[in-house]
XYZ file of C-alpha atoms in Angstrom:
225
model
C 0.000 0.000 0.000
C 1.007 3.635 -0.392
C 0.097 7.173 0.610
C -0.018 6.449 4.344
C -0.790 9.402 6.553
C 1.685 10.295 9.253
C 0.427 8.587 12.406
C -1.393 11.001 14.690
C -1.040 10.980 18.441
C -4.424 9.845 19.677
C -5.828 9.800 23.168
C -6.355 6.734 25.390
C -9.993 6.129 24.416
C -9.200 6.111 20.689
C -6.269 3.759 21.312
C -8.540 1.395 23.260
C -11.055 1.468 20.423
C -8.486 0.630 17.733
C -7.043 -2.139 19.909
C -10.465 -3.787 20.185
C -10.947 -3.092 23.892
C -14.291 -1.934 25.297
C -14.615 1.855 25.158
C -17.021 4.759 25.353
C -16.669 7.378 22.584
C -15.187 10.635 23.857
C -14.764 14.145 22.449
C -11.861 13.082 20.216
C -13.946 10.321 18.664
C -16.801 12.704 17.979
C -14.453 15.308 16.467
C -12.843 12.764 14.135
C -16.273 11.528 13.083
C -17.345 15.103 12.269
C -14.163 15.647 10.246
C -14.623 12.612 7.994
C -18.308 13.445 7.534
C -17.398 16.903 6.212
C -14.660 15.374 4.041
C -17.046 12.916 2.407
C -19.446 15.762 1.606
C -16.575 17.595 -0.102
C -15.630 14.400 -1.961
C -19.173 14.075 -3.296
C -19.279 17.731 -4.371
C -16.097 17.296 -6.421
C -17.373 14.021 -7.887
C -20.696 15.587 -8.874
C -18.740 18.147 -10.926
C -16.708 15.332 -12.560
C -13.607 16.609 -10.777
C -12.494 13.084 -10.010
C -8.854 13.844 -9.248
C -9.836 16.355 -6.580
C -12.389 13.926 -5.149
C -9.758 11.184 -4.791
C -7.351 13.705 -3.254
C -9.862 14.388 -0.477
C -9.919 10.687 0.358
C -6.132 10.464 0.195
C -5.884 13.316 2.699
C -8.347 11.883 5.201
C -8.045 8.092 5.081
C -5.300 6.089 6.739
C -4.080 5.185 3.228
C -5.416 5.527 -0.315
C -3.168 3.894 -2.879
C -2.183 4.960 -6.362
C -4.856 4.289 -8.981
C -7.617 3.529 -6.485
C -11.058 4.954 -7.169
C -14.299 5.312 -5.188
C -17.744 6.323 -6.398
C -20.205 8.144 -4.130
C -21.677 7.915 -1.758
C -19.155 6.743 0.817
C -19.470 6.634 4.592
C -16.865 6.075 7.298
C -16.934 6.227 11.070
C -13.472 7.818 11.250
C -11.633 7.314 7.955
C -8.224 7.292 9.624
C -8.664 3.580 10.363
C -9.303 2.702 6.695
C -6.287 1.640 4.614
C -6.778 1.099 0.875
C -4.066 -0.326 -1.374
C -3.274 0.399 -5.012
C -5.616 -0.101 -7.963
C -8.752 -0.730 -5.905
C -12.257 0.113 -7.121
C -15.333 0.776 -4.961
C -18.685 1.141 -6.683
C -21.579 3.245 -5.415
C -22.693 3.424 -1.760
C -19.792 1.897 0.157
C -20.055 1.869 3.961
C -16.886 1.348 6.015
C -17.495 1.597 9.759
C -13.894 1.682 10.899
C -13.856 1.838 14.683
C -11.251 -0.905 14.216
C -8.784 -0.986 11.301
C -10.150 -1.970 7.870
C -7.332 -2.892 5.463
C -7.616 -3.528 1.727
C -4.752 -4.937 -0.321
C -4.079 -4.076 -3.953
C -6.513 -4.671 -6.811
C -9.620 -5.141 -4.654
C -12.976 -4.727 -6.430
C -16.050 -3.846 -4.341
C -19.604 -3.841 -5.685
C -22.337 -1.327 -4.917
C -24.044 -1.162 -1.522
C -21.347 -3.162 0.243
C -20.779 -2.766 3.987
C -17.694 -3.357 6.145
C -18.853 -3.354 9.750
C -16.229 -3.471 12.499
C -18.326 -2.191 15.468
C -19.642 -4.542 18.113
C -21.981 -3.935 21.028
C -22.388 -5.846 24.293
C -24.925 -8.629 24.555
C -25.646 -7.455 28.084
C -28.422 -4.822 27.818
C -27.157 -2.803 30.778
C -23.724 -2.438 29.176
C -25.394 -1.283 25.953
C -27.455 1.214 27.943
C -24.240 2.506 29.483
C -22.893 3.125 25.956
C -20.059 0.602 25.953
C -18.861 -0.354 22.467
C -16.157 -2.437 20.841
C -14.712 -3.304 17.460
C -12.940 -6.034 15.519
C -10.708 -5.436 12.469
C -11.377 -6.472 8.861
C -8.658 -7.438 6.377
C -9.190 -7.899 2.628
C -6.126 -9.209 0.785
C -4.982 -8.547 -2.799
C -7.219 -9.147 -5.824
C -10.406 -9.925 -3.914
C -13.733 -9.337 -5.682
C -16.709 -8.535 -3.433
C -20.132 -8.566 -5.091
C -22.765 -5.897 -4.586
C -24.726 -5.834 -1.359
C -22.292 -8.014 0.577
C -21.805 -7.442 4.295
C -18.401 -8.121 5.859
C -18.473 -8.332 9.661
C -15.766 -7.402 12.134
C -13.075 -9.953 12.857
C -13.085 -11.313 9.287
C -10.021 -11.772 7.067
C -10.487 -12.493 3.357
C -7.584 -14.169 1.569
C -6.146 -13.098 -1.759
C -8.043 -13.820 -4.978
C -11.211 -14.774 -3.080
C -14.657 -13.994 -4.517
C -17.572 -12.949 -2.288
C -20.952 -13.453 -3.955
C -23.449 -10.600 -4.175
C -25.581 -10.274 -1.058
C -23.396 -12.573 1.026
C -22.981 -12.023 4.764
C -19.421 -12.932 5.708
C -19.112 -13.859 9.376
C -15.941 -16.001 9.279
C -12.537 -15.889 7.614
C -12.393 -16.701 3.895
C -9.375 -18.600 2.596
C -7.370 -17.444 -0.411
C -8.911 -18.409 -3.778
C -12.240 -19.403 -2.222
C -15.614 -18.477 -3.738
C -18.247 -17.933 -1.025
C -21.951 -17.130 -1.256
C -24.973 -16.929 1.001
C -26.031 -15.882 4.489
C -23.942 -16.885 6.271
C -21.398 -17.130 3.453
C -20.201 -20.655 2.635
C -17.528 -21.917 0.289
C -18.970 -23.226 -2.981
C -15.749 -23.716 -4.935
C -12.150 -22.623 -5.362
C -10.692 -20.289 -7.977
C -8.426 -22.402 -10.170
C -5.118 -21.307 -11.736
C -6.625 -21.386 -15.251
C -9.726 -19.276 -14.562
C -10.813 -17.053 -17.458
C -13.552 -14.407 -17.790
C -16.953 -15.763 -18.729
C -17.713 -15.511 -22.460
C -14.439 -13.799 -23.437
C -15.546 -13.787 -27.072
C -18.046 -11.048 -26.173
C -15.260 -8.572 -25.519
C -13.201 -7.370 -28.470
C -9.646 -6.117 -28.046
C -10.868 -2.661 -29.053
C -13.611 -2.507 -26.409
C -11.223 -3.650 -23.694
C -8.654 -1.044 -24.758
C -11.307 1.705 -24.777
C -12.527 0.744 -21.302
C -8.972 0.701 -19.954
C -8.216 4.101 -21.503
C -11.326 5.595 -19.899
C -10.419 4.188 -16.478
C -6.827 5.435 -16.830
C -8.106 8.918 -17.636
C -10.038 8.974 -14.357
C -7.216 7.759 -12.158
C -3.960 9.000 -13.699
C -4.277 12.597 -12.569
C -5.291 11.592 -9.031
C -2.050 9.698 -8.295
């Protein structure tokens, strides 16, 4: 990954939160949440004017990392942003939600479909603890070249291995091994990605159409690096 922010000196409550210990949000947490909310509004304003490079720059400035050639479409929502780390050449389609009270890390070349959620927060089972506003969080890790279909939900504590495929609408509650294809609620392995996998119906895509699509994508991302 690239474009890491310089680590900030956070207070004890924020450190407890990132470490996965029980915590109650304090003033620092609320201030960081307000900051990323304003940043995502600015991102969407730039995007609406087709100023994609400026929109990606906003994310690069406010996330923990936003790698070269990565691209997000609106809308996007984060709890804090600083706990989200995105590698190079990733693509996030419309309406991504990343609740990053714990770290959420994406490798390189990750593809994320529309309306996908990454949910690290946890709450106590004990109702009195919930009433007293205790919270927690578990990290999420998505390795290189993972494809996550639209509407999937990835829960805290999950790691997804490289090259895995998450079917649309799946709810992922447990770790996914590298090269696995999982679907369903809860997500279950249905097969493994083989070394000789090819796109479905490759004859439908001419060399010219592929080149044109790549040129268009490059035009969106090149100036935002």
